[in-house]
Amino acid sequence: MNIVVCMKETPDTTAEKRFTADLRLDRAAVAGVINPYDEYGIEEAIAQKEKLGGELTLLCMGPARAEESIRKAMAMGVDKAVLISDPALEGSDLIATARVLAAALQKLTFDIVIFGQASTDSNAGMIVTAVAELLGLPALTWASKLTIEGGKATIKRSHETGYDVVEAPLPCVVSVTQVINEPRYPSLKGIMQAKRKELTSYKLADLGIDASSVGSAGAGSKVEAANRVTLTRTPEIFKDADRAALYIADYLEKRKLI
Amino acid sequence: MATNNEILVIADLTPNYEPKKVTFELLSKAAELQQAGGGSVAVLVMAPDPAGLAQKLGEYGANKLYAASGDHWNKEVAGGAADAVEVAINVSNPRLVLAVASINSRDLAGRLAIRLGSGVLWDVTDVKDEGGKLIFSGPIWGGSYAVSSSFTHDGNAIALVKPNSLTATKREGAAAAEVVPLNVERKTKGATITDSVQEASAGVSLEEAATIVSGGRGMGGPENFKLIEDLAAVLGAAVGASRPVVDAGWRPYRQQVGQTGKTVKPKLYIAVGISGEIQHKVGMQTSETIIAINKDPDAPIFGFADLGVVGDLFKIVPALTEEIKRRKGIAG
Ligand SMILES: Cc1cc2nc3c(=O)[nH]c(=O)nc-3n(C[C@H](O)[C@H](O)[C@H](O)COP(=O)(O)OP(=O)(O)OC[C@H]3O[C@@H](n4cnc5c(N)ncnc54)[C@H](O)[C@@H]3O)c2cc1C
Ligand SMILES: Nc1ncnc2c1ncn2[C@@H]1O[C@H](COP(=O)(O)O)[C@@H](O)[C@H]1O
């Protein structure tokens, strides 16, 4: 079973984010981390590989410094990685990113491609089916459980009132949600081994993609204005636990909330 | 590619093929945008009897109803729906497609962006026509910034709008939408639903709820969520949860509020036994009124609640439920 897992490096979610002059996220100003959702994808890919054998490759499009996050994933158990890094890619949108990932995937051999449910900086969650569309593959999305068996993949897909069991033949594309597993921490041995694992770097030209069709110039939408939201609440603190129920009920009634 | 002066709304339906409130919200916005330029509003309905909704959807502004008939739509994952939406877009050639910002729409939009080269904006909360240019606004990064964006190319553009952010306006006496049948051929390679399990009744979803009562690790165990459910019941509220509670399996993931769960904006959010860490905060901080119950006076949640009540939830919550019952005249 050959597995590819897609990982994006995203800005540390707890850090204060800023915009560049042309209203894009200033990535250089904030430390990068493995997209928190992709930790679940990486864990799932490692666990499936441990169970089924084969090779696990990580695929990332991002700046050169993403190597740090890639090494972390290698320390967790990823075998090798491909990083697509090119200045022309800065500001790429959904379509451009999907085209780059799909082109790289066509150079790799895989039975299944695993994604996180979304990247925390975009909160889009759309790359997954965009890549599936480009590769002509079925997509099993928002999985809370994944079983690979008998030439097919089966997932549990939760929705508002329950869940669906959904299956597709291999090869296919899967995205996983945070409930699917508990990502492991790298072991000391893993960290040592990670340093020597194979990392292949591609430029756009290696994938046969024209630089003018990606990046911010090729993007389908642009930000016109951005404003910091400051929430101005003046908290009222009530400490008399014995009278609390009455007090809350009054509070709700006064504001016509009951 | 020049488009027609039409806005296409993708109807969001319940598993029983009834329109969800957000469908009316999207139609009302489309009608408002089209009023000035005299363009039409179309709605795509994927259901066994799409024409049966022509009157109801007409009352919210639909002039045209693209009908994708069939009783398989609620057994489809987004792949099949993408085929129907593609056909509708080809027939309508709309200047804008409006759909709800749900996981199914995200799956759809990913495929359509590639098939049609459409630009996509998501998590939109408002659309305005500014001198012929459509401006889309919405929160990003957990609501810490509000941005407005526009599409850079002419051609079909897709905007995914959060439920509850627009106002639904009913036009009494409006004509039924004109029904246009579509012929949808399946081309997306299939992912097949082999089983469907109902775990809960189709109540209000977190994103649509006007009131949410959420429980955190302070609840101590899954059995104590009865207290949250009872309070939610008397308030007509949906139940939410913090992440540790979901990770521990006390509550299903669909109830998780926060960075890796849902972003909610109800009129009233009651946080019970939740500390209010940043990852929870970003999912609920734009709620209109926030009430927090926590025994730790230093809990971060007291920094951004409108009313913070310091005390033991096991005493306060049942007493509050009884008090509200009494005031509403609900028999105990
Ligand atoms: C990448 C990432 C993503 C995350 N995403 C999310 C997310 O989407 N949603 C989310 O919620 N969290 C998320 N978290 C976790 C988040 O950081 C916090 O750990 C979590 O929100 C804490 O949940 P809690 O408030 O229920 O638990 P705790 O922090 O343990 O708080 C429990 C609270 O209950 C109070 N309490 C205990 N007993 C009582 C009692 N008897 N009466 C009254 N009060 C009582 C305590 O004083 C305490 O304040 C994420 C974390 C990371 C790293
Ligand atoms: N630049 C990237 N490199 C590798 N994988 C990515 C990249 N961007 C997105 N992904 C993958 O696609 C998923 C969904 O991303 P998004 O649609 O941007 O929310 C992420 O969880 C990743 O698994």
Coordinates of C-alpha atoms in Angstrom, one line a residue, chain A residues 63-251:
Chain A
P63 CA 8.2 28.0 1.2
A64 CA 11.7 26.4 1.8
R65 CA 11.3 26.9 5.5
A66 CA 8.5 24.3 5.5
E67 CA 11.3 21.7 5.7
E68 CA 11.2 22.2 9.4
S69 CA 7.6 21.0 9.6
I70 CA 8.4 18.2 7.1
R71 CA 11.2 16.9 9.3
K72 CA 8.7 16.8 12.2
A73 CA 6.4 14.7 10.2
M74 CA 9.3 12.4 9.3
A75 CA 10.1 12.1 13.0
M76 CA 6.6 11.0 13.5
G77 CA 7.1 8.2 10.9
V78 CA 6.7 9.6 7.4
D79 CA 9.3 7.8 5.1
K80 CA 10.1 10.5 2.6
A81 CA 8.9 13.8 1.3
V82 CA 8.4 16.0 -1.7
L83 CA 8.4 19.8 -1.3
I84 CA 7.3 22.1 -4.1
S85 CA 8.8 25.4 -3.5
D86 CA 8.9 28.3 -6.0
P87 CA 8.6 32.1 -5.5
A88 CA 6.0 32.2 -8.2
L89 CA 3.7 30.2 -6.0
E90 CA 3.2 32.9 -3.5
G91 CA -0.5 33.9 -3.2
S92 CA -1.8 30.9 -5.1
D93 CA -5.5 30.2 -4.8
L94 CA -7.4 27.0 -4.5
I95 CA -7.2 26.1 -8.2
A96 CA -3.5 26.8 -8.5
T97 CA -2.6 24.9 -5.4
A98 CA -4.7 21.9 -6.5
R99 CA -3.1 21.9 -9.9
V100 CA 0.4 21.9 -8.4
L101 CA -0.5 19.1 -5.9
A102 CA -2.2 17.1 -8.7
A103 CA 0.8 17.5 -11.0
A104 CA 3.2 16.3 -8.2
L105 CA 0.9 13.4 -7.4
Q106 CA 1.1 12.3 -11.0
K107 CA 4.9 11.8 -10.6
L108 CA 4.3 9.6 -7.5
T109 CA 2.9 6.1 -7.2
F110 CA 0.0 5.8 -4.7
D111 CA -3.0 3.8 -3.8
I112 CA -4.5 6.5 -1.6
V113 CA -3.9 10.2 -0.9
I114 CA -4.8 11.4 2.6
F115 CA -5.5 15.1 3.4
G116 CA -6.5 17.0 6.5
Q117 CA -10.0 18.4 6.5
A118 CA -8.9 22.0 5.9
S119 CA -6.0 24.3 6.5
T120 CA -6.5 26.5 9.5
D121 CA -5.3 29.7 7.8
S122 CA -7.9 29.4 5.0
N123 CA -10.5 27.3 6.6
A124 CA -11.5 26.3 3.0
G125 CA -11.5 22.5 2.9
M126 CA -11.8 22.5 -0.9
I127 CA -8.4 21.4 -2.1
V128 CA -9.3 17.8 -1.5
T129 CA -12.1 17.5 -4.1
A130 CA -10.3 19.9 -6.4
V131 CA -7.3 17.5 -6.5
A132 CA -9.6 14.5 -6.9
E133 CA -11.3 16.2 -9.8
L134 CA -8.0 16.9 -11.5
L135 CA -6.9 13.3 -11.1
G136 CA -10.3 11.9 -12.0
L137 CA -10.5 10.1 -8.7
P138 CA -13.4 9.5 -6.2
A139 CA -13.1 11.5 -3.0
L140 CA -14.0 10.3 0.5
T141 CA -14.2 13.5 2.5
W142 CA -14.5 14.5 6.2
A143 CA -13.8 11.0 7.5
S144 CA -14.0 10.1 11.2
K145 CA -12.8 6.5 10.5
L146 CA -10.9 5.0 7.6
T147 CA -10.6 1.3 6.7
I148 CA -8.5 0.2 3.7
E149 CA -9.3 -3.4 2.7
G150 CA -10.0 -5.5 -0.4
G151 CA -9.1 -2.9 -2.9
K152 CA -11.3 -0.2 -1.5
A153 CA -11.4 2.4 1.2
T154 CA -14.4 2.9 3.5
I155 CA -15.0 5.8 5.8
K156 CA -17.5 7.0 8.4
R157 CA -18.7 10.5 7.4
S158 CA -20.5 12.4 10.2
H159 CA -23.3 14.9 9.5
E160 CA -25.9 16.8 11.4
T161 CA -28.0 13.9 12.5
G162 CA -25.7 10.9 12.4
Y163 CA -23.2 9.4 9.9
D164 CA -22.9 7.8 6.5
V165 CA -20.7 4.9 5.6
V166 CA -19.1 5.7 2.3
E167 CA -16.8 3.6 0.1
A168 CA -14.7 4.0 -3.0
P169 CA -12.4 1.8 -5.0
L170 CA -8.6 2.5 -4.8
P171 CA -6.9 4.6 -5.9
C172 CA -8.9 7.4 -4.2
V173 CA -8.5 10.6 -2.2
V174 CA -9.5 10.9 1.5
S175 CA -9.8 13.7 4.0
V176 CA -9.8 13.1 7.7
T177 CA -11.3 15.1 10.6
Q178 CA -9.8 15.6 14.0
V179 CA -11.9 12.8 15.7
I180 CA -10.2 10.0 13.6
N181 CA -7.2 9.6 15.9
E182 CA -4.8 11.0 18.4
P183 CA -1.6 12.2 16.7
R184 CA 1.6 10.8 18.2
Y185 CA 4.6 12.7 19.4
P186 CA 7.9 12.1 17.6
S187 CA 10.2 9.7 19.5
L188 CA 13.8 10.5 20.1
K189 CA 14.8 7.8 17.7
G190 CA 12.4 9.2 15.2
I191 CA 13.9 12.7 15.5
M192 CA 17.4 11.2 14.8
Q193 CA 16.2 9.2 11.8
A194 CA 14.3 12.1 10.3
K195 CA 17.5 14.1 9.6
R196 CA 18.6 11.4 7.1
K197 CA 15.3 10.8 5.3
E198 CA 14.9 11.7 1.7
L199 CA 13.5 15.1 0.8
T200 CA 13.0 15.9 -2.9
S201 CA 12.5 19.5 -3.9
Y202 CA 10.6 20.6 -7.1
K203 CA 10.3 23.9 -8.8
L204 CA 7.3 24.7 -10.9
A205 CA 9.2 24.0 -14.1
D206 CA 9.8 20.4 -12.9
L207 CA 6.1 19.9 -12.9
G208 CA 5.6 21.6 -16.3
I209 CA 3.4 24.3 -14.8
D210 CA 3.5 27.8 -16.2
A211 CA 4.4 30.4 -13.5
S212 CA 2.0 33.0 -14.9
S213 CA -1.0 30.7 -14.2
V214 CA -0.4 30.4 -10.5
G215 CA 0.5 32.8 -7.6
S216 CA -1.4 36.0 -6.7
A217 CA -1.7 37.1 -10.4
G218 CA -3.6 34.0 -11.3
A219 CA -5.9 34.1 -8.2
G220 CA -9.7 34.1 -8.7
S221 CA -10.4 36.5 -5.9
K222 CA -8.7 39.2 -4.0
V223 CA -9.1 40.9 -0.7
E224 CA -10.2 44.5 -1.0
A225 CA -10.1 45.5 2.7
A226 CA -9.3 44.0 6.0
N227 CA -10.2 45.3 9.5
R228 CA -9.2 44.1 12.9
V229 CA -12.3 43.1 14.8
T230 CA -12.2 44.3 18.4
L231 CA -14.9 42.9 20.5
T232 CA -15.8 45.3 23.2
R233 CA -17.5 43.5 26.0
T234 CA -17.4 44.6 29.6
P235 CA -17.8 41.4 31.5
E236 CA -20.1 41.5 34.6
I237 CA -19.0 39.0 37.2
F238 CA -21.6 37.6 39.6
K239 CA -20.2 35.6 42.6
D240 CA -23.1 34.7 44.8
A241 CA -23.6 31.1 43.7
D242 CA -26.7 30.7 45.9
R243 CA -28.6 33.4 44.0
A244 CA -27.0 32.7 40.6
A245 CA -29.9 30.8 39.1
L246 CA -32.4 33.7 39.9
Y247 CA -29.9 36.3 38.7
I248 CA -29.3 34.5 35.3
A249 CA -33.0 34.1 34.8
D250 CA -33.6 37.8 35.5
Y251 CA -30.7 38.7 33.2

